[in-house]
Short mmCIF file of C-alpha atoms and ligand atoms in Angstrom, two decimals:
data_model
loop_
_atom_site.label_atom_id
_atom_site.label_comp_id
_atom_site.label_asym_id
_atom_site.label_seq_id
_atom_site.Cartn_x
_atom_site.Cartn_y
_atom_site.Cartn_z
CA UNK J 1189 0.80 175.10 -177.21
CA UNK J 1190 2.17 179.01 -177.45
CA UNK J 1191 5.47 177.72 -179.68
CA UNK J 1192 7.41 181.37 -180.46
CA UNK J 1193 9.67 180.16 -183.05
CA UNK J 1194 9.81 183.71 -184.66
CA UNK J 1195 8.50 182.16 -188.10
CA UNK J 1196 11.15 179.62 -188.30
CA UNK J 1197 10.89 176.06 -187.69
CA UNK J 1198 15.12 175.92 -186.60
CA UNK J 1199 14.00 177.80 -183.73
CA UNK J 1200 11.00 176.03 -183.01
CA UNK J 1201 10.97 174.93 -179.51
CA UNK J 1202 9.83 171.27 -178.44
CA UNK J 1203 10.57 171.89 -174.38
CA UNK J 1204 8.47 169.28 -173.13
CA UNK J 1205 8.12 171.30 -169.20
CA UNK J 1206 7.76 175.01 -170.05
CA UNK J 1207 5.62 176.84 -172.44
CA UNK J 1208 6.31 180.17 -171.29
CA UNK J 1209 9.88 180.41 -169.02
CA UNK J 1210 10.08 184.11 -169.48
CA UNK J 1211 7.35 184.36 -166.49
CA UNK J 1212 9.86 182.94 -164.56
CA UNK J 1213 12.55 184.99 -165.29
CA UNK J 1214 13.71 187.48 -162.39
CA UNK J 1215 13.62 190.28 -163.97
CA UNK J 1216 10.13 189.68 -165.95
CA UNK J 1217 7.97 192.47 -164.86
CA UNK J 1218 4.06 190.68 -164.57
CA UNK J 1219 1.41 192.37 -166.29
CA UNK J 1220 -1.23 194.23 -164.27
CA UNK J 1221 -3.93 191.17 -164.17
CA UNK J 1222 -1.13 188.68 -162.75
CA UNK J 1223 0.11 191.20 -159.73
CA UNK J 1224 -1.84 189.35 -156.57
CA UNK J 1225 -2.20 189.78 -152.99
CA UNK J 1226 -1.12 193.68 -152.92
CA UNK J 1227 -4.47 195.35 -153.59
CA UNK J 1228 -4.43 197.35 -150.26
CA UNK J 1229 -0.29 198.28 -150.83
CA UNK J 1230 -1.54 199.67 -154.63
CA UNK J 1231 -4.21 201.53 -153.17
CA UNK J 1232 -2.05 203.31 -150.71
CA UNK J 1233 0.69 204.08 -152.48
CA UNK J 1234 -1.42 205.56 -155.20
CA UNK J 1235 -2.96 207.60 -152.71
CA UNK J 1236 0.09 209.59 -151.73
CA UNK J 1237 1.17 210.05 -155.57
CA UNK J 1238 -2.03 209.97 -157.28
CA UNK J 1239 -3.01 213.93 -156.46
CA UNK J 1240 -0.63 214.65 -159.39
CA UNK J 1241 -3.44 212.99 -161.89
CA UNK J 1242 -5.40 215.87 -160.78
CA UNK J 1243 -2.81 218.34 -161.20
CA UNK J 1244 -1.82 218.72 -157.61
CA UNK J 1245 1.13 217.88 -155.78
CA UNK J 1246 1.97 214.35 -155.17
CA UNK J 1247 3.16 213.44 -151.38
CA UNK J 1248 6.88 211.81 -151.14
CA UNK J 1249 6.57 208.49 -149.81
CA UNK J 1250 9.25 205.67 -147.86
CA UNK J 1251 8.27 202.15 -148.53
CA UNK J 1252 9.87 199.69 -146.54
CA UNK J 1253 10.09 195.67 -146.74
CA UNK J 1254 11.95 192.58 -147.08
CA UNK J 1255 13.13 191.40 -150.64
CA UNK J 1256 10.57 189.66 -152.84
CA UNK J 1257 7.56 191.49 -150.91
CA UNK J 1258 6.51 193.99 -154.49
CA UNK J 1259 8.09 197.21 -153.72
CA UNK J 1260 9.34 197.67 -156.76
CA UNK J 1261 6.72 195.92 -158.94
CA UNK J 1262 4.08 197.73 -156.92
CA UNK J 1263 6.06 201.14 -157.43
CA UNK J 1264 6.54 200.71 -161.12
CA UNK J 1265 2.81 199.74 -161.72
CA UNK J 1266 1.33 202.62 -159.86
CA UNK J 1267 3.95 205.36 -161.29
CA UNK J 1268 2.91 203.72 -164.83
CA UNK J 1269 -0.80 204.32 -163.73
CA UNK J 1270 -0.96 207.67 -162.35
CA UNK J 1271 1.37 208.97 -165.90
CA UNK J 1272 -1.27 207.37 -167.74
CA UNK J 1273 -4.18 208.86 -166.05
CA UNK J 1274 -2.70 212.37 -165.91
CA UNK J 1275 -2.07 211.74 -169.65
CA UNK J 1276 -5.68 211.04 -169.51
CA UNK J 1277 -5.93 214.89 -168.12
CA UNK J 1278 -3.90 216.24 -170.20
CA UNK J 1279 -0.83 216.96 -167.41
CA UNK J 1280 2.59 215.81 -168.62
CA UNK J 1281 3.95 213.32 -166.20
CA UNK J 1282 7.05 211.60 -166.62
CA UNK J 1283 8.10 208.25 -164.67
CA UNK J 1284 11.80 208.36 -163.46
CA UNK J 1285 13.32 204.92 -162.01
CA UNK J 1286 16.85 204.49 -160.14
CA UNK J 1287 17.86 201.53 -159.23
CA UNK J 1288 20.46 203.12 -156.46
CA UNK J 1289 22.36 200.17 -155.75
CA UNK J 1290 23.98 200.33 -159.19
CA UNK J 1291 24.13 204.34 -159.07
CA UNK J 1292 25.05 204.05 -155.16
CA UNK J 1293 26.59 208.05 -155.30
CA UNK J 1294 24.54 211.59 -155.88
CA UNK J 1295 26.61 212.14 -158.92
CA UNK J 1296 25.50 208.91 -160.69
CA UNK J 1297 21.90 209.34 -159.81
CA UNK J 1298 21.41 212.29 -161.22
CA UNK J 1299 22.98 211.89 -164.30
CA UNK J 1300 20.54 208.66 -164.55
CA UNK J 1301 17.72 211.04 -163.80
CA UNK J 1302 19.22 213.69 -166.44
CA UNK J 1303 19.68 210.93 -169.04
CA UNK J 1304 16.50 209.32 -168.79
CA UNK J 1305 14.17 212.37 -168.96
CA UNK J 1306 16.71 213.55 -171.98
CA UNK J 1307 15.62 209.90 -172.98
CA UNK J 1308 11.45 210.97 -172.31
CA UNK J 1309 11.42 214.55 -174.53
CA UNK J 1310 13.43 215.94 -177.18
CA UNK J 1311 16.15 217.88 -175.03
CA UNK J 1312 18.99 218.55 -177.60
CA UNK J 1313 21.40 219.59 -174.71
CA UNK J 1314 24.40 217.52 -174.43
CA UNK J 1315 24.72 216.00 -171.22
CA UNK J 1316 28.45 214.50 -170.28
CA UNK J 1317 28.43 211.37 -168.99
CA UNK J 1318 32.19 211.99 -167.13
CA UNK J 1319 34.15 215.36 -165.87
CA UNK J 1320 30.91 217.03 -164.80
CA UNK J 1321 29.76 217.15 -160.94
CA UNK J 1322 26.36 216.82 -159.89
CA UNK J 1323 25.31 220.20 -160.02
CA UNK J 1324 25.53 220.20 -163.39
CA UNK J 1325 23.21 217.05 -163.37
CA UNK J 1326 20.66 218.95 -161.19
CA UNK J 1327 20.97 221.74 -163.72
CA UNK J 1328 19.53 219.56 -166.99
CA UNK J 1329 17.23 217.68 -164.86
CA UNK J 1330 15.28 221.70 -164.00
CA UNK J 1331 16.14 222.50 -167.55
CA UNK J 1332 14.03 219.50 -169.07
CA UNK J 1333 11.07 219.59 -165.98
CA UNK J 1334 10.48 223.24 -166.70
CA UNK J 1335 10.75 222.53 -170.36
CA UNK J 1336 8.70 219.31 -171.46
CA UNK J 1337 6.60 218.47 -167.63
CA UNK J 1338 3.94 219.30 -165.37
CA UNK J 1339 4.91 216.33 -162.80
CA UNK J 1340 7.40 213.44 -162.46
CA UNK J 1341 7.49 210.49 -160.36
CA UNK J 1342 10.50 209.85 -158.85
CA UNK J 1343 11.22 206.04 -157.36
CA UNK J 1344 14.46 206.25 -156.16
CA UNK J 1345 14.78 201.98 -155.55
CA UNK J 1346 17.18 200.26 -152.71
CA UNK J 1347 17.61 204.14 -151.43
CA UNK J 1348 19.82 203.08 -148.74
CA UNK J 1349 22.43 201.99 -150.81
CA UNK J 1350 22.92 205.92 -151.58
CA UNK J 1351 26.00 207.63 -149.75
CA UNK J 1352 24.19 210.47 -149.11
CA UNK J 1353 20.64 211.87 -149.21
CA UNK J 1354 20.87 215.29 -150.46
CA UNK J 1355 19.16 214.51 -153.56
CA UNK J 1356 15.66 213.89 -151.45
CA UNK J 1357 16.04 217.84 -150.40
CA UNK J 1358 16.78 218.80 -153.71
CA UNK J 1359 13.86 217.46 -155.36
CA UNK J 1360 11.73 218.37 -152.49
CA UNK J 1361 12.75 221.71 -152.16
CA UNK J 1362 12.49 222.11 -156.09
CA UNK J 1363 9.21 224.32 -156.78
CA UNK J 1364 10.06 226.58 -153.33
CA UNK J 1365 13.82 226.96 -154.60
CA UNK J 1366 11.91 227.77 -158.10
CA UNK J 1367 14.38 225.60 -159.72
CA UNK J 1368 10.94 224.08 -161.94
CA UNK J 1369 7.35 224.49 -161.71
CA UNK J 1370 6.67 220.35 -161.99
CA UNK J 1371 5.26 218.64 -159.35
CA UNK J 1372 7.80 216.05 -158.12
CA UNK J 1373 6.57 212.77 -156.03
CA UNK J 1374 9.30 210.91 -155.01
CA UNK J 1375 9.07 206.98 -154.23
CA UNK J 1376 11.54 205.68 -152.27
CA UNK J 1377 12.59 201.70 -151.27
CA UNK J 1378 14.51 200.38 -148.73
CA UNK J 1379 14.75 196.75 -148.02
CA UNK J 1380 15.92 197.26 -144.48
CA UNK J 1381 13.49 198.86 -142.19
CA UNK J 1382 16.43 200.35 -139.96
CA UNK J 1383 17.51 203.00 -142.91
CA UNK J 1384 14.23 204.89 -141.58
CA UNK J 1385 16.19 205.73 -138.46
CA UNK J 1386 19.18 206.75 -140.41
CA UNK J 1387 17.16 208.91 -142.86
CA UNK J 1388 15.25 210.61 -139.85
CA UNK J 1389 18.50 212.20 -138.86
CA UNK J 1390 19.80 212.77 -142.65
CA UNK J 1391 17.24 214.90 -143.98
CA UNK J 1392 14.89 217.70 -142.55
CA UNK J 1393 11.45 218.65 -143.03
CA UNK J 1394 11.20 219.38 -146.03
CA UNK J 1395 11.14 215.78 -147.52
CA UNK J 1396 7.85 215.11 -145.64
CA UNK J 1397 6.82 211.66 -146.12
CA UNK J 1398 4.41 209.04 -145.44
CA UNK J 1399 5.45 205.43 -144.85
CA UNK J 1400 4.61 202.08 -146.12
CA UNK J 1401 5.81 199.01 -144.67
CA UNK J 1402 5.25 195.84 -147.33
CA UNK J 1403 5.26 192.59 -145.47
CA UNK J 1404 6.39 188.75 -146.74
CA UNK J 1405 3.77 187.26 -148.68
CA UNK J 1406 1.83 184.51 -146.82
CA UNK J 1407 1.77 180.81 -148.13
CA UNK J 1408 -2.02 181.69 -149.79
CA UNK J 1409 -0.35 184.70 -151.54
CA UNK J 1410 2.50 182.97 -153.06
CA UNK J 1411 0.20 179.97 -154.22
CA UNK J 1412 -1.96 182.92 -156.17
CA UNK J 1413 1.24 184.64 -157.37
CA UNK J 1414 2.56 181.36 -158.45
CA UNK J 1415 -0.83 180.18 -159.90
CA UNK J 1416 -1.21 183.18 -162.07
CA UNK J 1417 1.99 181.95 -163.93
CA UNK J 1418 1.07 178.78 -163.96
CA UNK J 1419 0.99 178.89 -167.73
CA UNK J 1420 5.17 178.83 -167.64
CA UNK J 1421 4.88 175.48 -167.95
CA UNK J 1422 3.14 173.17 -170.45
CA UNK J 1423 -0.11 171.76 -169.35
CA UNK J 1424 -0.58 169.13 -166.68
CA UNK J 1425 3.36 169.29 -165.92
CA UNK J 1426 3.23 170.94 -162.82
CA UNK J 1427 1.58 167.94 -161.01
CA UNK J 1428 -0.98 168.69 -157.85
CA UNK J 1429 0.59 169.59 -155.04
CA UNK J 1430 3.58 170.77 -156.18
CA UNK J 1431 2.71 174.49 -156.13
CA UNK J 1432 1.10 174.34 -152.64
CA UNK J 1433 3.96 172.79 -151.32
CA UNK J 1434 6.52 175.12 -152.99
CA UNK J 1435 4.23 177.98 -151.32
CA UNK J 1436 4.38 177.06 -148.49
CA UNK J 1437 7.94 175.88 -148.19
CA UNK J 1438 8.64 179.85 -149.55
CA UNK J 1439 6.14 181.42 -147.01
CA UNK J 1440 8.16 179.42 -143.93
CA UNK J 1441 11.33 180.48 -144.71
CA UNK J 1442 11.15 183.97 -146.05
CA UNK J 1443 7.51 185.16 -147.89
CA UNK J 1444 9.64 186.28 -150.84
CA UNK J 1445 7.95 186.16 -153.96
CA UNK J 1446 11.12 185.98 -156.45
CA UNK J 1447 12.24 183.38 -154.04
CA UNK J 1448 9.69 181.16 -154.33
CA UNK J 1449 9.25 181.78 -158.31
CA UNK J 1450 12.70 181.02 -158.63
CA UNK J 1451 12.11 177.81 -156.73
CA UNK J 1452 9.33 177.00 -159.08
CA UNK J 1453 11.61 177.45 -162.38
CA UNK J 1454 14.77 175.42 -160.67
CA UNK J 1455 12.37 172.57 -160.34
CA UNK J 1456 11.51 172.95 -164.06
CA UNK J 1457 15.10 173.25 -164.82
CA UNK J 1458 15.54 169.87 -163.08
CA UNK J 1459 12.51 168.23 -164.28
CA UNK J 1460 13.69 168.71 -167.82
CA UNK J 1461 17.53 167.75 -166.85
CA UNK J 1462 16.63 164.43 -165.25
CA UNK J 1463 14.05 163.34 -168.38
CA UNK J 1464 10.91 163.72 -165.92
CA UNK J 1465 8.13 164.68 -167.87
CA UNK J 1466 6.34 166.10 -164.82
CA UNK J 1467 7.40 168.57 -162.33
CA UNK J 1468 7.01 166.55 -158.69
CA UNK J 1469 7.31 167.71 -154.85
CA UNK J 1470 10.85 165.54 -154.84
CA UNK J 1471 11.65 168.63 -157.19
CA UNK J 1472 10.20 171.52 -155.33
CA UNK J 1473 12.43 170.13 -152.35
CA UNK J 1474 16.06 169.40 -154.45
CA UNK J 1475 14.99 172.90 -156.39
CA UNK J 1476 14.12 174.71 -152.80
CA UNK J 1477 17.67 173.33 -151.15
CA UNK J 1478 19.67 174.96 -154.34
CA UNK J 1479 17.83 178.27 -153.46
CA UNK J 1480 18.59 178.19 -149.72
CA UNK J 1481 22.38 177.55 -150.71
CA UNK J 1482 22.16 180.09 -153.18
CA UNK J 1483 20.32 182.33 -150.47
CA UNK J 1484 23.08 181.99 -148.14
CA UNK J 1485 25.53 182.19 -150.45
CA UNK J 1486 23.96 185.68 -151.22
CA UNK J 1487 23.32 186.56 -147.71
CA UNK J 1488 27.40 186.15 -146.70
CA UNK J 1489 28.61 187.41 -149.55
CA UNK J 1490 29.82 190.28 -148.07
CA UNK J 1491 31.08 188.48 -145.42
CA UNK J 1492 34.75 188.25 -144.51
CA UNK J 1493 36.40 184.76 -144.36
CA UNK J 1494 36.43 184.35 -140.71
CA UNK J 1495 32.80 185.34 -140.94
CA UNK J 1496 32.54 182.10 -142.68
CA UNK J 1497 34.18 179.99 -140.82
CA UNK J 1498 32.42 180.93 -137.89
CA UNK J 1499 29.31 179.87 -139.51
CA UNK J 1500 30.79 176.83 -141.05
CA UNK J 1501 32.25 176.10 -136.94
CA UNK J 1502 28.40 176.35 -135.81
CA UNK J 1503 27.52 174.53 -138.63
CA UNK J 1504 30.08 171.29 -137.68
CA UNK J 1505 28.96 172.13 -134.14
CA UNK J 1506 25.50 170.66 -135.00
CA UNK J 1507 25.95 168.35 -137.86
CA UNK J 1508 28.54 166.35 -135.18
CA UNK J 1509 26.64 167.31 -132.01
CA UNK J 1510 23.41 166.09 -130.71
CA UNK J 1511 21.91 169.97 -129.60
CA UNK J 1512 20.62 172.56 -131.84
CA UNK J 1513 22.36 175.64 -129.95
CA UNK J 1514 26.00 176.74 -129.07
CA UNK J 1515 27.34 178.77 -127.00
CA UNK J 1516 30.61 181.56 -128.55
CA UNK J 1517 33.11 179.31 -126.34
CA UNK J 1518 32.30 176.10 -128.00
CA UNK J 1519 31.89 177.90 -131.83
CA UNK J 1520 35.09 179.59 -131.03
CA UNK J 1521 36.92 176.27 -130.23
CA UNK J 1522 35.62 174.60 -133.14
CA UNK J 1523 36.69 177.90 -135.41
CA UNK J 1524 40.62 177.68 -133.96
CA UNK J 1525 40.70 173.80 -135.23
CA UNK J 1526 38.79 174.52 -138.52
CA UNK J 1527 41.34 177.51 -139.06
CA UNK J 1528 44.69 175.23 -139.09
CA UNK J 1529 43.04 173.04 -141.43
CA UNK J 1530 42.93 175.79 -143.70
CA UNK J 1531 46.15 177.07 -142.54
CA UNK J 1532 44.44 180.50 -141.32
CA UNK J 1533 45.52 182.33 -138.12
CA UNK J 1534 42.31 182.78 -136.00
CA UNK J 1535 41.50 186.03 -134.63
CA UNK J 1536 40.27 186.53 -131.05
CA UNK J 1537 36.96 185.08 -129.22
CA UNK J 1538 36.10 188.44 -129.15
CA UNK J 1539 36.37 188.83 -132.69
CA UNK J 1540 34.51 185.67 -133.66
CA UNK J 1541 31.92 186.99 -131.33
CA UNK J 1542 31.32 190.11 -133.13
CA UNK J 1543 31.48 188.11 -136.65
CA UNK J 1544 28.45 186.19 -134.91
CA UNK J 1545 26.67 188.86 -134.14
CA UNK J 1546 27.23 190.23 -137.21
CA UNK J 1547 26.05 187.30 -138.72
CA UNK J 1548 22.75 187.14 -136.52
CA UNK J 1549 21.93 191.06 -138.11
CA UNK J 1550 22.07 189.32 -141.76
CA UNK J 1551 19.10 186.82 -140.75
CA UNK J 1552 21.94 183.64 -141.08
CA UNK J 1553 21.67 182.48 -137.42
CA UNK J 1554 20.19 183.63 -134.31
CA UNK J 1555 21.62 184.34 -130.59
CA UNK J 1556 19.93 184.27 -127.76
CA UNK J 1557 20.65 185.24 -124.40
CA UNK J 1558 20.82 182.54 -121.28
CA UNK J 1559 21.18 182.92 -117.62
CA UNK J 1560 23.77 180.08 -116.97
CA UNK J 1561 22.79 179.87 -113.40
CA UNK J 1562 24.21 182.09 -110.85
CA UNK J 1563 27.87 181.01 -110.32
CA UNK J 1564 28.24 181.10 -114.41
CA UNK J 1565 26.55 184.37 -115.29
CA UNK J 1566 24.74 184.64 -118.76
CA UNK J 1567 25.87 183.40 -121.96
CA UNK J 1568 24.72 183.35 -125.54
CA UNK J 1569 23.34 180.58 -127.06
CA UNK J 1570 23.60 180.17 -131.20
CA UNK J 1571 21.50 178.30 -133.73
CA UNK J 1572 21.35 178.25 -137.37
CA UNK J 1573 18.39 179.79 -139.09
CA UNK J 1574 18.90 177.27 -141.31
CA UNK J 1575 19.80 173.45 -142.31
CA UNK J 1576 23.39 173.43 -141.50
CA UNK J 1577 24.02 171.61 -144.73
CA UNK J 1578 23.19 174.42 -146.49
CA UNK J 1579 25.57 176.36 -144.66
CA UNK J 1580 28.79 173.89 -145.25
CA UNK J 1581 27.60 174.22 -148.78
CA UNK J 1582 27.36 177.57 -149.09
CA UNK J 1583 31.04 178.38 -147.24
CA UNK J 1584 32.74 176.16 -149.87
CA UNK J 1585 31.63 177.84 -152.37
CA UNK J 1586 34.01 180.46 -151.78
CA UNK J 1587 37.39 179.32 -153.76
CA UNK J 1588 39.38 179.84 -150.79
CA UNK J 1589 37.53 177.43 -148.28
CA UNK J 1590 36.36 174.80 -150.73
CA UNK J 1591 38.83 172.07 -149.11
CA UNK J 1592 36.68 172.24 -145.81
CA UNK J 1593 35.01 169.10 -145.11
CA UNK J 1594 31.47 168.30 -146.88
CA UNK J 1595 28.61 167.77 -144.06
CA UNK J 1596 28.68 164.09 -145.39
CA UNK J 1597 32.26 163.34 -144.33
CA UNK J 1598 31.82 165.86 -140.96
CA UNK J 1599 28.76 163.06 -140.19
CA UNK J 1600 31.32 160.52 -140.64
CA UNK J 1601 34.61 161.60 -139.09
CA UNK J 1602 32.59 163.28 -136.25
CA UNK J 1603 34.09 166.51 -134.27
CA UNK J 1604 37.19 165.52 -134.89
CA UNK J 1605 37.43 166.68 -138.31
CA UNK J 1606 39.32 169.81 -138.00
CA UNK J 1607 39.28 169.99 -134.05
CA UNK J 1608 41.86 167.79 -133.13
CA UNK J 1609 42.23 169.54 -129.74
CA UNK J 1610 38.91 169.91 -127.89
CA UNK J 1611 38.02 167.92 -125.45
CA UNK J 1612 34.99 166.40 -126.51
CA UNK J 1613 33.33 166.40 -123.18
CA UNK J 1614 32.89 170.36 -123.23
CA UNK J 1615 30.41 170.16 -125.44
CA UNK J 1616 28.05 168.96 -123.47
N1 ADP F 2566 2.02 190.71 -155.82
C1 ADP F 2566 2.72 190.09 -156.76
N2 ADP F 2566 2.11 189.49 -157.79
C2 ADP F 2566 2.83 188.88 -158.74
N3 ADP F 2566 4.15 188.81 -158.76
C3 ADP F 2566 4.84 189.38 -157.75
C4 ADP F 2566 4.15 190.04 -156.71
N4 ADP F 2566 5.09 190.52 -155.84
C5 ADP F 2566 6.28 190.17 -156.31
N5 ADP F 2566 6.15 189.47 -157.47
C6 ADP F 2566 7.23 188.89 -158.24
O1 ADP F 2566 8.40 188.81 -157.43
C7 ADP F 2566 9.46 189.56 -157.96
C8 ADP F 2566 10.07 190.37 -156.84
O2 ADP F 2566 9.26 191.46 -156.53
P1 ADP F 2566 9.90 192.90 -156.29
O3 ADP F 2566 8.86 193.90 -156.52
O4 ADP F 2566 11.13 193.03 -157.10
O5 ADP F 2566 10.25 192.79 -154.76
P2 ADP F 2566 11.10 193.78 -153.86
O6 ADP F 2566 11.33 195.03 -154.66
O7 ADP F 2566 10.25 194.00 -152.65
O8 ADP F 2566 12.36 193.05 -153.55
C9 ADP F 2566 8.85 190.45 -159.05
O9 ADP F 2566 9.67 190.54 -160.16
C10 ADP F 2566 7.59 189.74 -159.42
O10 ADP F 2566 7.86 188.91 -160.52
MG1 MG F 2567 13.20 195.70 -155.27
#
C-alpha cells in the first residue's frame, strides 16, 4: 500500500477504498502511459504542429468534440512533446495554454499569453495587469517571441467562448506583419461543432487550418481509461464488474471520459460513506444517478426559470402519464398549473415553445416532428433524454423552485399535483 503521509504518522492515511484518489480528481492531468484509446487523434494532431520540431512552420489546427472526449489532454500532451523534441534540436519552443472560458475577451487573453511567456524567459518588462488595452498585450507577447523563441504553440482551449476572434489573425499574420520571426502553431478547442460555421465567417484566410473532430469514447475505451487508474483504489475493492458496468453505463449516455471517472470516484465516495469495504454495481448505479443530476444540473444552468419549469412540466407529464412523448399543448398546460404553485406568471405557448427548443439544442430532451393526420396538421412530439427523476431533481435544486413536488409525491398525487385545471382526458 502507497501510504503518502509526508513522513508523519498524524497524516498517515488508513482509507480503506482508495490508495491513490488524486487519479480521480478532475483536474489530474494522466501521465503519458495512462492516456488510452486516442493513438490515431495524437498522431494527427502532432502532424499539423510537429513541423516546428524540425524548424519549420507548424499548421494552425480546429479540434472539435464533445466534453470528456481528450481535447485538451491530447493538446497538452502533444504541445509538451513537440517543445521537448525541438528542445531535442536545439529550437526554442515555448507551450502557451488559455483556457478562454475564464479569459472569455481579447484583452484578457493576451495578457495571459504576455504573462505566461514573461513566466517562460527572463523578460524584465513590466507588464500591467489593468489600464492597458490589448495592443499593448500584443506588443510584449512580439517583444518576448523575438527575444527568447524560435516557435510557440498556441492552444487557445473552449475558443468559442471568446467574443471575438481577432487574436487567430494576429498570431497568424505574425511573421508576414514581421511583428516576430517565431513560428506560431495555434491549437484551438471548441466543444460545440457549430462554432466552425461561426468561425468560417469570422476570420479570413490567413488562419488556414486543418480540422479534427474527437468523438465520445466507446464503452471498450472508457473500461481501458478507467482500468489504467485502477490503482485509485486499494486492491481487490473495486469488485468485478463494476468497471465494465460503469463503462458502459458512461459510453450510453454520453462517451465522456471525466464523466465516467467521476462516476467511478462518487462510487468510492459512497463505498467509504456507507462502511462497504468494496466498491459494488449498486454503487456504480446510486454514484451514476448523482452524476446525471449533477449533469443536468450543469446542462440548465444557464437556463432561465421558465426554462425549468418547462422541463420539470415534461418531466410530471411522464412520471404521471403512461407515454414517453408530449406534445407543446399538453407541456404547456401542465407549465400554467406548475407556475401558480410557485406563484409565477407563465409566459406564452409560444414562449414555452421556444424554451423547448432551446432546451432540445442543450442535449436535455428531444422533439420530434409528427404528422397528426390530415385534419390536425403536424405537431411536435417531446421526450426526455433522460430519467425524468433526474430532471425533478435537478430543477429543485435551484433555491427558487425547490418547493416543487419530488417525483415520489408527483407518483402519488398523480397529474393533479400542480394542474388543478386540465382535463385529464387531453392527455391521451
Ligand atoms: N484518452 C484518455 N486516456 C486517459 N484519460 C483520459 C483520456 N481522455 C480523457 N481522459 C480523462 O478525462 C478528462 C477529460 O478529458 P479532457 O481532455 O479534459 O476532455 P475535453 O477537453 O474534450 O473536454 C481528462 O482530465 C482525463 O483525466
Ligand atoms: Mg477541455
Amino acid at each position: 500500500m502507497a501510504e503518502q503521509t509526508g513522513g508523519d504518522p498524524l497524516f498517515e492515511s488508513h482509507d480503506p477504498i482508495f490508495n491513490r484518489k488524486e487519479l480521480l480528481h478532475v483536474g489530474h492531468v494522466p501521465d503519458e502511459d495512462r492516456i488510452v484509446g486516442r493513438d490515431d487523434e495524437i498522431q494527427s494532431v502532432a502532424a499539423e504542429v510537429g513541423a516546428i520540431t524540425r524548424g519549420d512552420p507548424p499548421n494552425n489546427v480546429m479540434i472539435y468534440g464533445k466534453t470528456g472526449t481528450g481535447k485538451s489532454l491530447i493538446s497538452r500532451h502533444v504541445a509538451t512533446r513537440a517543445q521537448d523534441a525541438a528542445r531535442g534540436n536545439d529550437i526554442d519552443c515555448g507551450v502557451l495554454y488559455v483556457d478562454c472560458s475564464e479569459a472569455n475577451t481579447e484583452t484578457r487573453t493576451t495578457r495571459q499569453l504576455a504573462l505566461n511567456l514573461k513566466e517562460q524567459t527572463d523578460y524584465q518588462q513590466n507588464i500591467p495587469l489593468r489600464g492597458v488595452g490589448t495592443m499593448e498585450y500584443y506588443q510584449h507577447i512580439w517583444g518576448i517571441l523575438e527575444a527568447c523563441f524560435d516557435a510557440v504553440v498556441v492552444i487557445l482551449d473552449e475558443i468559442d467562448k471568446l467574443d471575438n476572434s481577432n487574436i487567430l489573425m494576429q498570431l497568424s499574420r505574425a511573421r508576414e506583419a514581421q511583428k516576430t520571426d517565431a513560428y506560431i502553431g495555434v491549437i484551438g478547442i471548441s466543444n460545440k461543432v457549430q462554432y466552425r460555421e461561426t468561425l468560417d465567417e469570422r476570420i479570413d484566410s490567413s488562419f488556414g487550418h486543418r480540422e479534427l473532430f474527437f468523438h465520445p469514447y466507446d464503452a471498450s475505451q472508457l473500461r481501458e481509461i478507467m482500468r489504467n487508474r485502477e490503482d485509485a483504489f486499494q486492491p481487490d475493492v473495486l469488485e468485478d464488474g463494476t468497471i465494465e458496468l460503469c463503462a458502459a453505463l458512461a459510453a450510453k449516455k454520453h462517451g465522456d471520459a471525466r464523466k465516467a471517472i467521476e462516476i467511478l470516484k462518487e462510487a468510492g465516495e459512497l463505498a467509504r460513506r456507507t462502511g462497504s469495504e468494496t466498491v459494488s454495481e449498486d454503487h456504480i448505479q446510486q454514484a451514476q444517478e448523482v452524476a446525471e443530476i449533477n449533469r443536468i444540473e450543469e446542462l440548465t444552468s444557464g437556463a432561465t426559470v421558465h426554462a425549468k419549469l418547462a422541463l420539470y412540466a415534461l418531466a410530471s407529464c411522464i412520471i404521471t402519464g403512461d407515454r414517453e412523448t408530449y406534445k407543446t399543448r399538453e407541456v404547456y398546460e401542465r407549465y400554467v398549473g406548475i407556475c401558480e404553485l410557485v406563484a409565477t406568471d407563465p409566459i406564452t405557448e409560444n414562449g414555452l415553445y421556444r424554451q423547448l427548443k432551446e432546451q432540445a439544442f442543450l442535449g436535455v430532451i428531444e422533439s420530434e416532428k409528427t404528422g397528426g393526420g390530415r385534419s390536425q396538421g403536424s405537431y411536435l412530439l417531446h421526450r426526455l433524454v433522460t430519467d425524468p427523476k433526474h430532471i425533478v431533481k435537478a430543477v429543485r435544486r435551484d433555491a427558487s423552485l425547490e418547493d416543487l413536488p419530488t417525483d415520489d409525491r408527483l407518483r402519488e398525487t398523480g397529474p393533479s399535483t400542480g394542474n388543478r385545471d386540465v382535463d385529464l382526458t387531453s392527455f391521451s
